[in-house]
CSV table of C-alpha atoms in Angstrom, one decimal:
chain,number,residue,atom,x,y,z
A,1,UNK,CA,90.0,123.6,149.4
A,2,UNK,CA,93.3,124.6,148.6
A,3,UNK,CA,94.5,121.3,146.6
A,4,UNK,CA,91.2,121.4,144.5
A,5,UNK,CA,92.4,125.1,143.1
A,6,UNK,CA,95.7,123.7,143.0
A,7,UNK,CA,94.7,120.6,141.2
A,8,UNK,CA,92.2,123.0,138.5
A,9,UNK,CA,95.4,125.4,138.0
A,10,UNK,CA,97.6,122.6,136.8
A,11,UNK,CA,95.0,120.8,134.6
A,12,UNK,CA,94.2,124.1,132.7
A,13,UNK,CA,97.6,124.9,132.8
A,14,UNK,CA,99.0,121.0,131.1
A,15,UNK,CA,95.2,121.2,129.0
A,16,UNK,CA,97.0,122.6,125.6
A,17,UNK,CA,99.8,120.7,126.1
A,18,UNK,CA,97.8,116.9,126.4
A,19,UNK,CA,94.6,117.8,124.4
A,20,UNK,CA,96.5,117.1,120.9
A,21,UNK,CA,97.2,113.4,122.5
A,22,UNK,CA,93.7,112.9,124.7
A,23,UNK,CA,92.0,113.6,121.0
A,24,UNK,CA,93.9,111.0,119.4
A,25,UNK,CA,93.6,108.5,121.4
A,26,UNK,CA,89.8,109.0,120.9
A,27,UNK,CA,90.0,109.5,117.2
A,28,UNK,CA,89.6,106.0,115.4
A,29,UNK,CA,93.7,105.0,114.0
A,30,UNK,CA,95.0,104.2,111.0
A,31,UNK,CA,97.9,103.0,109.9
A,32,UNK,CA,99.3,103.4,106.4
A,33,UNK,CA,102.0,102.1,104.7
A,34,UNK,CA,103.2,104.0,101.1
A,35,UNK,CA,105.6,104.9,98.8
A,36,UNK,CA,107.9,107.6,100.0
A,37,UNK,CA,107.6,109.4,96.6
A,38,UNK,CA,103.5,109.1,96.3
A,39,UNK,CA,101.7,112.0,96.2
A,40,UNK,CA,98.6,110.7,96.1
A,41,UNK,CA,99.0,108.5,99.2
A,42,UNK,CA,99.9,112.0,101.1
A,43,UNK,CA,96.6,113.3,99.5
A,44,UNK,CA,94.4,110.7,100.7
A,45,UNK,CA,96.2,110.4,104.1
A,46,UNK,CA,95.2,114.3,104.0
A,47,UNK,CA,91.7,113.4,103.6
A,48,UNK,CA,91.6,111.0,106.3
A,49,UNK,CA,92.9,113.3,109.0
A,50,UNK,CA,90.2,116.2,107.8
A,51,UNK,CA,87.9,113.7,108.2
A,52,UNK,CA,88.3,112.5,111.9
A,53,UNK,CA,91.5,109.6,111.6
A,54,UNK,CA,94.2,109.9,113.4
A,55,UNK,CA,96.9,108.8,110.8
A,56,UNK,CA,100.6,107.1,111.3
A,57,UNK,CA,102.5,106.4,107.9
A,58,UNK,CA,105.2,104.3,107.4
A,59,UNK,CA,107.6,105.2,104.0
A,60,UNK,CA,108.5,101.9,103.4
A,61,UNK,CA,106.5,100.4,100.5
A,62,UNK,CA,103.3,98.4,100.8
A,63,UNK,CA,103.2,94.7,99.4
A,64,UNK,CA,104.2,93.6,102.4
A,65,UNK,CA,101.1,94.9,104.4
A,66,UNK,CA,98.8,94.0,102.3
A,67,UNK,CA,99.9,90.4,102.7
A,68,UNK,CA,99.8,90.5,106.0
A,69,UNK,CA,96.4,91.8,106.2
A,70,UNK,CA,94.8,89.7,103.9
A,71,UNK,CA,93.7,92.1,101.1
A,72,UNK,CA,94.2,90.0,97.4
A,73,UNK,CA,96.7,91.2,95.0
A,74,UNK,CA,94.4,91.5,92.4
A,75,UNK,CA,92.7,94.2,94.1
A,76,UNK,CA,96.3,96.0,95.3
A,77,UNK,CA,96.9,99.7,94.8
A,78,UNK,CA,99.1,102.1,96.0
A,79,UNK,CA,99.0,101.9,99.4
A,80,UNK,CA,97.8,99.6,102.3
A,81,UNK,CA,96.4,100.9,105.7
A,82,UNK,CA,94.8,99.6,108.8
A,83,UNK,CA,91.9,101.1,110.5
A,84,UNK,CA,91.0,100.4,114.4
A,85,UNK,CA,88.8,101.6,117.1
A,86,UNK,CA,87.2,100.2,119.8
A,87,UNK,CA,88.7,96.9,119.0
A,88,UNK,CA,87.9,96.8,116.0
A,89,UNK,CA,90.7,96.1,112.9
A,90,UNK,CA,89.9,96.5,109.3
A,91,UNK,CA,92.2,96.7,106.0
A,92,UNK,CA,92.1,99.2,103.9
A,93,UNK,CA,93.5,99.2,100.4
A,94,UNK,CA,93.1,102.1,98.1
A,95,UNK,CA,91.8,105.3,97.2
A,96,UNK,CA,89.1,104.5,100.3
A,97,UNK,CA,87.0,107.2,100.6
A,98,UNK,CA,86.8,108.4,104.5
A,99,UNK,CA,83.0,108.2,104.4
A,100,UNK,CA,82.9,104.6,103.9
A,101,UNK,CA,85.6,103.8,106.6
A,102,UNK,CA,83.3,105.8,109.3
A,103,UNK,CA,80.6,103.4,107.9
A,104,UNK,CA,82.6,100.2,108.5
A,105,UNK,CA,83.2,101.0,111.7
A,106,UNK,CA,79.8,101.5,112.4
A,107,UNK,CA,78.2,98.4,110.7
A,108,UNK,CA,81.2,96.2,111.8
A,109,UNK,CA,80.7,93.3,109.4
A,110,UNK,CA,82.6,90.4,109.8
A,111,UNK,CA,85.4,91.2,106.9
A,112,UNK,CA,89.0,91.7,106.4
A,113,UNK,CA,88.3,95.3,104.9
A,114,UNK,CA,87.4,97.8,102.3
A,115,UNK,CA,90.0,97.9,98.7
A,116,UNK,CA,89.5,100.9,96.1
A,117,UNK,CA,91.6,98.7,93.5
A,118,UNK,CA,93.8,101.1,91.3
A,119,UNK,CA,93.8,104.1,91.6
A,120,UNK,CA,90.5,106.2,90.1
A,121,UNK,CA,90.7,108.9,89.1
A,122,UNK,CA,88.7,111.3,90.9
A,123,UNK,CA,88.7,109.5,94.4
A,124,UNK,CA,89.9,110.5,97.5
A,125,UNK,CA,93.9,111.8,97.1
A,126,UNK,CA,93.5,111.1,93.3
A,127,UNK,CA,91.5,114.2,93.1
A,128,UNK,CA,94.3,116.7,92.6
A,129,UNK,CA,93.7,120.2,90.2
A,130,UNK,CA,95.9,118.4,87.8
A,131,UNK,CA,92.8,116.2,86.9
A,132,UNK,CA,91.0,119.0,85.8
A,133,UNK,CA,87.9,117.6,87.7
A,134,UNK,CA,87.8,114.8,86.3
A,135,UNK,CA,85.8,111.8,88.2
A,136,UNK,CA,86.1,107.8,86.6
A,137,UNK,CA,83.1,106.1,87.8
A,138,UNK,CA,84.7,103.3,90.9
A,139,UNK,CA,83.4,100.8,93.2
A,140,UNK,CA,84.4,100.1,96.9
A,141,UNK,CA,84.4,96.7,98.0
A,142,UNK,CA,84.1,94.9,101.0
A,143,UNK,CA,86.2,92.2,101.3
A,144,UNK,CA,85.2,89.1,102.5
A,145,UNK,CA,86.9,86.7,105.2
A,146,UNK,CA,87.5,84.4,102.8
A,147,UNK,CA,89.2,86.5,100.4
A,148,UNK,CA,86.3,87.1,97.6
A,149,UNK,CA,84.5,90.7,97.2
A,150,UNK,CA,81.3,92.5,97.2
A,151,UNK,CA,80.8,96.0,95.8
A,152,UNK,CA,79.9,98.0,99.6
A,153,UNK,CA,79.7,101.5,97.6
A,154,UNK,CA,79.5,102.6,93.8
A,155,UNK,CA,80.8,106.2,93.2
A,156,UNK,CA,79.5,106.6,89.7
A,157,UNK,CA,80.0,110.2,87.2
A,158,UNK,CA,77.4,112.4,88.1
């Protein structure tokens, strides 16, 4: 009996001090690579983590990830990410609105990823006071495995 208190004592004891790392590990990842300078890439990576991502940035530019994932240059922007969970890997590239990442992951289609090309105005991170409110109308697309893009999500001016 004695080594089951002791056992309960020490896992209430090391709880706050590994709950920060149990919940990421169980939080779906990304990885994002950005400007140092951007301060819209900080925004969005904001959004991401209030919306259930567990976020790792690397300062170091992004042309080179978005190569290496696959996402077309003609639909670059200002910073490349990759999402995974449960096996699962997807680029992301863009202003990518954390809703529509959740519903990748669900649907799992067979894709390289999602691209916001540009950077909207009014989009996730590129919704800052400065814009005085201001919303462009943008699409989300999925892009396909062989490179060529379908609109997955309109976000039109309401």
């Amino acid at each position: 009996m004695q080594r089951r208190q002791l056992i309960q004592a020490m896992a209430v004891i090391a709880g706050p001090a590994i709950a920060p790392a149990l919940l990421a590990q169980t939080l779906p990842q990304v990885e994002v690579w950005k400007d140092p300078d951007c301060g819209c890439c900080k925004d969005w990576v904001a959004h991401l983590e209030a919306n259930g991502f567990a976020v790792r940035v690397h300062d170091s530019g992004n042309t080179a990830a978005r190569k290496r994932l696959g996402i077309p240059d003609k639909l670059g922007s200002c910073h490349t990410a990759e999402v995974s969970e449960k096996g699962r890997r997807y680029a992301l590239e863009g202003h990518v609105p954390a809703r529509e990442v959740h519903r990748l992951l669900k649907e799992a289609p067979k894709a390289i990823g999602l691209a916001v090309p540009g950077m909207p105005v009014g989009s996730p991170g590129m919704d800052a006071p400065l814009y005085g409110g201001r919303k462009d109308p943008y699409d989300v697309l999925l892009v396909l495995q062989d490179g060529s893009n379908r609109v997955y999500q309109s976000y039109h001016r309401v």
